[in-house]
Amino acid sequence: HCDFHFPEKTNADAFDVGVILSNALNNCLESANGGHPWIRISSSRRNQLFLITVKNSYIGDMEWDRERGVPLSMKNGEGHGIGLANIRRVAKSYLGDMLLEQGEDSVTLQVMLQVEDEGGG
């Protein structure tokens, strides 16, 4: 299910938003589980805050890297586990951050960006 709208007439760069979406959706595709796996993506904007929410079905217990506040990668090898770091890096470049929470049957990633209207302000 998708209810995503790109924030028009802002300083949000399509490449940056693409980094967030591609990493988030890749994680969802690898971890969505259950009898009827699902993924939901949405966005909203209120004034200068742009919020991206990506949620997927997930049953089980994730192991967390408490220091970084993110789940441990489910994959092995070099280059794995950097998706959330990339998302956080982009969010911080917009004076924002990300929050990842596990519910009873799902995982929700929220990414907040502070965007400015084109031309400043």
Coordinates of N, CA and C in Angstrom, one line a residue:
H1 N 0.8 -1.2 0.0 CA 0.0 0.0 0.0 C 0.9 1.2 0.0
C2 N 0.6 2.2 -0.9 CA 1.4 3.4 -1.0 C 0.6 4.6 -1.0
D3 N 0.9 5.6 -0.1 CA 0.3 6.9 -0.1 C 1.4 7.9 0.1
F4 N 2.4 7.9 -0.8 CA 3.6 8.7 -0.7 C 3.5 9.8 -1.7
H5 N 3.8 11.0 -1.3 CA 3.8 12.2 -2.1 C 5.1 13.0 -1.9
F6 N 5.8 13.3 -3.0 CA 7.1 14.0 -2.9 C 6.8 15.5 -2.5
P7 N 7.6 16.0 -1.6 CA 7.3 17.4 -1.2 C 7.7 18.4 -2.2
E8 N 6.7 18.9 -3.0 CA 7.0 19.8 -4.1 C 7.4 21.2 -3.6
K9 N 8.1 21.9 -4.4 CA 8.5 23.3 -4.1 C 9.2 23.5 -2.8
T10 N 10.1 22.5 -2.5 CA 11.0 22.6 -1.3 C 12.4 22.3 -1.8
N11 N 13.3 22.4 -0.8 CA 14.7 22.1 -1.0 C 15.0 20.6 -0.9
A12 N 14.0 19.8 -0.8 CA 14.2 18.3 -0.7 C 14.7 17.8 -2.0
D13 N 15.8 17.1 -2.0 CA 16.4 16.6 -3.2 C 15.9 15.2 -3.5
A14 N 15.5 15.0 -4.8 CA 14.9 13.7 -5.1 C 15.9 12.6 -4.9
F15 N 17.2 12.8 -5.1 CA 18.2 11.8 -4.8 C 18.2 11.4 -3.4
D16 N 18.2 12.4 -2.5 CA 18.2 12.1 -1.0 C 17.0 11.3 -0.6
V17 N 15.8 11.7 -1.1 CA 14.6 11.0 -0.8 C 14.6 9.6 -1.3
G18 N 15.2 9.5 -2.5 CA 15.4 8.1 -3.1 C 16.3 7.2 -2.3
V19 N 17.4 7.8 -1.7 CA 18.2 7.0 -0.8 C 17.4 6.5 0.4
I20 N 16.6 7.3 1.0 CA 15.8 6.9 2.1 C 14.8 5.8 1.7
L21 N 14.1 6.0 0.6 CA 13.1 5.1 0.1 C 13.7 3.7 -0.3
S22 N 14.8 3.8 -1.1 CA 15.4 2.5 -1.6 C 15.9 1.7 -0.4
N23 N 16.6 2.3 0.5 CA 17.1 1.6 1.7 C 16.0 1.0 2.5
A24 N 15.0 1.9 2.8 CA 13.9 1.4 3.6 C 13.1 0.3 3.0
L25 N 12.8 0.4 1.7 CA 12.0 -0.6 1.0 C 12.8 -1.9 0.8
N26 N 14.1 -1.8 0.6 CA 15.0 -3.0 0.6 C 14.9 -3.7 1.9
N27 N 15.0 -3.0 3.0 CA 14.9 -3.7 4.3 C 13.6 -4.3 4.5
C28 N 12.5 -3.7 4.0 CA 11.2 -4.3 4.2 C 11.0 -5.5 3.3
L29 N 11.5 -5.5 2.1 CA 11.4 -6.7 1.3 C 12.2 -7.9 1.9
E30 N 13.3 -7.6 2.6 CA 14.0 -8.7 3.2 C 13.4 -9.2 4.5
S31 N 12.7 -8.4 5.2 CA 12.2 -8.8 6.5 C 10.7 -9.0 6.6
A32 N 9.9 -8.5 5.7 CA 8.4 -8.7 5.8 C 8.1 -10.2 5.9
N33 N 7.3 -10.6 6.8 CA 7.0 -12.0 7.0 C 5.6 -12.2 7.5
G34 N 5.3 -13.4 7.9 CA 3.9 -13.7 8.3 C 3.1 -14.4 7.2
G35 N 1.9 -14.8 7.5 CA 1.1 -15.5 6.5 C 0.8 -14.6 5.3
H36 N 0.6 -13.3 5.4 CA 0.3 -12.4 4.3 C 1.2 -11.2 4.5
P37 N 2.4 -11.3 4.1 CA 3.4 -10.2 4.3 C 2.9 -8.9 3.6
W38 N 3.1 -7.8 4.2 CA 2.7 -6.5 3.6 C 3.7 -5.4 3.9
I39 N 3.6 -4.4 3.1 CA 4.5 -3.2 3.3 C 3.6 -2.0 3.0
R40 N 3.7 -0.9 3.9 CA 2.9 0.3 3.7 C 3.9 1.5 3.7
I41 N 3.8 2.4 2.8 CA 4.6 3.6 2.8 C 3.7 4.8 2.6
S42 N 4.0 5.8 3.4 CA 3.2 7.1 3.4 C 4.1 8.3 3.7
S43 N 3.6 9.4 3.4 CA 4.3 10.6 3.7 C 3.3 11.7 4.1
S44 N 3.8 12.7 4.8 CA 3.0 13.9 5.1 C 3.9 15.1 5.3
R45 N 3.3 16.2 5.2 CA 4.1 17.4 5.4 C 3.2 18.4 6.2
R46 N 3.8 19.0 7.2 CA 3.2 20.0 8.0 C 4.2 21.1 8.1
N47 N 3.9 22.2 7.5 CA 4.9 23.4 7.5 C 6.2 22.9 7.0
Q48 N 7.3 23.0 7.8 CA 8.6 22.6 7.3 C 9.0 21.2 7.6
L49 N 8.1 20.4 8.2 CA 8.4 19.0 8.5 C 7.8 18.1 7.5
F50 N 8.7 17.2 7.0 CA 8.3 16.2 6.0 C 8.5 14.9 6.7
L51 N 7.5 14.1 6.8 CA 7.6 12.8 7.5 C 7.3 11.6 6.5
I52 N 8.3 10.7 6.5 CA 8.2 9.5 5.6 C 8.0 8.3 6.6
T53 N 6.9 7.5 6.4 CA 6.7 6.4 7.2 C 6.7 5.1 6.4
V54 N 7.5 4.1 6.8 CA 7.6 2.9 6.0 C 7.3 1.8 7.1
K55 N 6.4 0.9 6.9 CA 6.0 -0.1 7.9 C 5.8 -1.4 7.1
N56 N 6.3 -2.5 7.8 CA 6.1 -3.8 7.2 C 5.7 -4.8 8.3
S57 N 5.1 -5.9 7.8 CA 4.7 -7.0 8.7 C 6.0 -7.6 9.2
Y58 N 6.0 -8.0 10.5 CA 7.2 -8.7 11.0 C 6.8 -9.4 12.3
I59 N 7.0 -10.7 12.3 CA 6.7 -11.5 13.5 C 8.0 -12.1 13.9
G60 N 8.4 -11.8 15.2 CA 9.6 -12.3 15.7 C 10.3 -11.3 16.5
D61 N 11.4 -11.6 17.1 CA 12.2 -10.7 17.9 C 13.4 -10.3 17.2
M62 N 13.6 -9.0 17.0 CA 14.8 -8.4 16.3 C 15.8 -8.2 17.4
E63 N 17.1 -8.5 17.0 CA 18.2 -8.2 17.9 C 18.7 -6.8 17.6
W64 N 18.9 -6.0 18.7 CA 19.2 -4.6 18.5 C 20.6 -4.3 18.8
D65 N 21.2 -3.4 18.1 CA 22.5 -2.7 18.4 C 22.1 -1.6 19.3
R66 N 22.2 -1.7 20.6 CA 21.8 -0.7 21.6 C 22.5 0.6 21.4
E67 N 23.8 0.5 21.1 CA 24.6 1.7 21.0 C 24.1 2.6 19.8
R68 N 23.8 2.0 18.7 CA 23.4 2.8 17.5 C 21.8 2.9 17.5
G69 N 21.1 2.1 18.3 CA 19.7 2.2 18.3 C 19.0 1.7 17.0
V70 N 19.6 0.7 16.4 CA 19.1 0.0 15.2 C 19.2 -1.5 15.3
P71 N 18.4 -2.2 14.6 CA 18.5 -3.7 14.6 C 19.8 -4.1 14.0
L72 N 20.3 -5.3 14.5 CA 21.5 -5.9 13.8 C 21.1 -6.4 12.5
S73 N 22.0 -6.3 11.5 CA 21.7 -6.8 10.2 C 21.4 -8.2 10.2
M74 N 20.4 -8.6 9.4 CA 20.1 -10.0 9.2 C 21.0 -10.7 8.2
K75 N 21.8 -9.9 7.5 CA 22.7 -10.5 6.5 C 24.1 -10.5 7.0
N76 N 24.9 -11.4 6.4 CA 26.3 -11.5 6.8 C 27.2 -10.9 5.7
G77 N 28.4 -10.5 6.0 CA 29.3 -10.0 5.0 C 29.5 -8.5 5.0
E78 N 30.5 -8.1 4.3 CA 30.9 -6.7 4.3 C 29.8 -5.9 3.5
G79 N 29.5 -4.7 3.9 CA 28.6 -3.8 3.2 C 27.1 -4.0 3.6
H80 N 26.9 -4.9 4.5 CA 25.5 -5.1 5.0 C 25.3 -4.4 6.3
G81 N 24.1 -3.9 6.5 CA 23.7 -3.2 7.7 C 24.0 -1.7 7.6
I82 N 24.3 -1.2 6.4 CA 24.5 0.2 6.2 C 23.3 1.0 5.7
G83 N 22.2 0.3 5.4 CA 21.0 1.0 4.9 C 20.4 2.0 5.9
L84 N 20.3 1.6 7.2 CA 19.7 2.5 8.2 C 20.7 3.6 8.5
A85 N 22.0 3.3 8.4 CA 23.0 4.4 8.6 C 22.9 5.4 7.5
N86 N 22.6 5.0 6.2 CA 22.5 5.9 5.1 C 21.2 6.7 5.3
I87 N 20.1 6.1 5.8 CA 18.9 6.8 6.0 C 19.1 7.9 7.1
R88 N 19.8 7.5 8.2 CA 20.0 8.5 9.3 C 20.9 9.6 8.8
R89 N 21.9 9.3 8.0 CA 22.8 10.3 7.4 C 22.1 11.4 6.6
V90 N 21.2 10.9 5.7 CA 20.4 11.8 4.9 C 19.5 12.6 5.8
A91 N 18.8 12.0 6.7 CA 17.9 12.7 7.6 C 18.6 13.8 8.4
K92 N 19.8 13.5 8.9 CA 20.5 14.5 9.7 C 21.0 15.7 8.8
S93 N 21.2 15.4 7.5 CA 21.6 16.5 6.6 C 20.5 17.5 6.4
Y94 N 19.2 17.1 6.7 CA 18.0 17.9 6.7 C 17.6 18.3 8.1
L95 N 18.5 18.2 9.1 CA 18.3 18.6 10.5 C 17.2 17.7 11.1
G96 N 17.1 16.5 10.6 CA 16.0 15.5 11.1 C 16.7 14.3 11.6
D97 N 15.9 13.2 11.7 CA 16.4 12.0 12.3 C 15.4 10.9 11.9
M98 N 15.7 9.7 12.3 CA 14.8 8.5 12.1 C 14.5 7.8 13.4
L99 N 13.4 7.1 13.4 CA 13.0 6.4 14.6 C 12.5 5.0 14.0
L100 N 13.0 3.9 14.6 CA 12.6 2.6 14.2 C 12.0 1.9 15.4
E101 N 10.8 1.4 15.3 CA 10.1 0.7 16.4 C 9.5 -0.6 16.0
Q102 N 9.6 -1.6 16.9 CA 9.0 -2.9 16.6 C 7.7 -3.0 17.4
G103 N 6.6 -3.3 16.7 CA 5.3 -3.6 17.4 C 5.1 -5.1 17.5
E104 N 3.9 -5.5 17.8 CA 3.6 -6.9 18.0 C 3.7 -7.7 16.7
D105 N 3.3 -7.1 15.6 CA 3.3 -7.8 14.3 C 3.9 -7.0 13.2
S106 N 4.7 -5.9 13.5 CA 5.2 -5.0 12.5 C 6.4 -4.3 13.0
V107 N 7.1 -3.7 12.0 CA 8.2 -2.8 12.2 C 7.9 -1.5 11.5
T108 N 8.1 -0.3 12.2 CA 7.8 1.0 11.6 C 9.0 1.8 11.6
L109 N 9.3 2.4 10.5 CA 10.4 3.3 10.3 C 9.8 4.7 10.0
Q110 N 10.2 5.7 10.8 CA 9.7 7.1 10.6 C 11.0 7.9 10.3
V111 N 11.0 8.7 9.3 CA 12.1 9.6 8.9 C 11.5 11.0 8.8
M112 N 12.1 11.9 9.6 CA 11.6 13.3 9.6 C 12.7 14.1 9.0
L113 N 12.3 15.0 8.1 CA 13.2 15.9 7.4 C 12.6 17.3 7.6
Q114 N 13.5 18.3 7.8 CA 13.1 19.7 7.9 C 13.4 20.2 6.5
V115 N 12.3 20.6 5.8 CA 12.5 21.2 4.4 C 12.1 22.6 4.4
E116 N 12.7 23.3 3.5 CA 12.4 24.7 3.3 C 11.7 24.9 2.0
D117 N 10.8 25.9 1.9 CA 10.2 26.3 0.6 C 11.3 26.7 -0.3
E118 N 11.1 26.5 -1.6 CA 12.0 26.9 -2.6 C 12.2 28.4 -2.5
G119 N 13.5 28.9 -2.5 CA 13.8 30.3 -2.4 C 14.0 30.7 -0.9
G120 N 14.0 29.7 0.0 CA 14.3 30.0 1.4 C 13.0 30.0 2.2
G121 N 13.2 30.2 3.5 CA 12.0 30.4 4.4 C 11.6 29.1 4.8

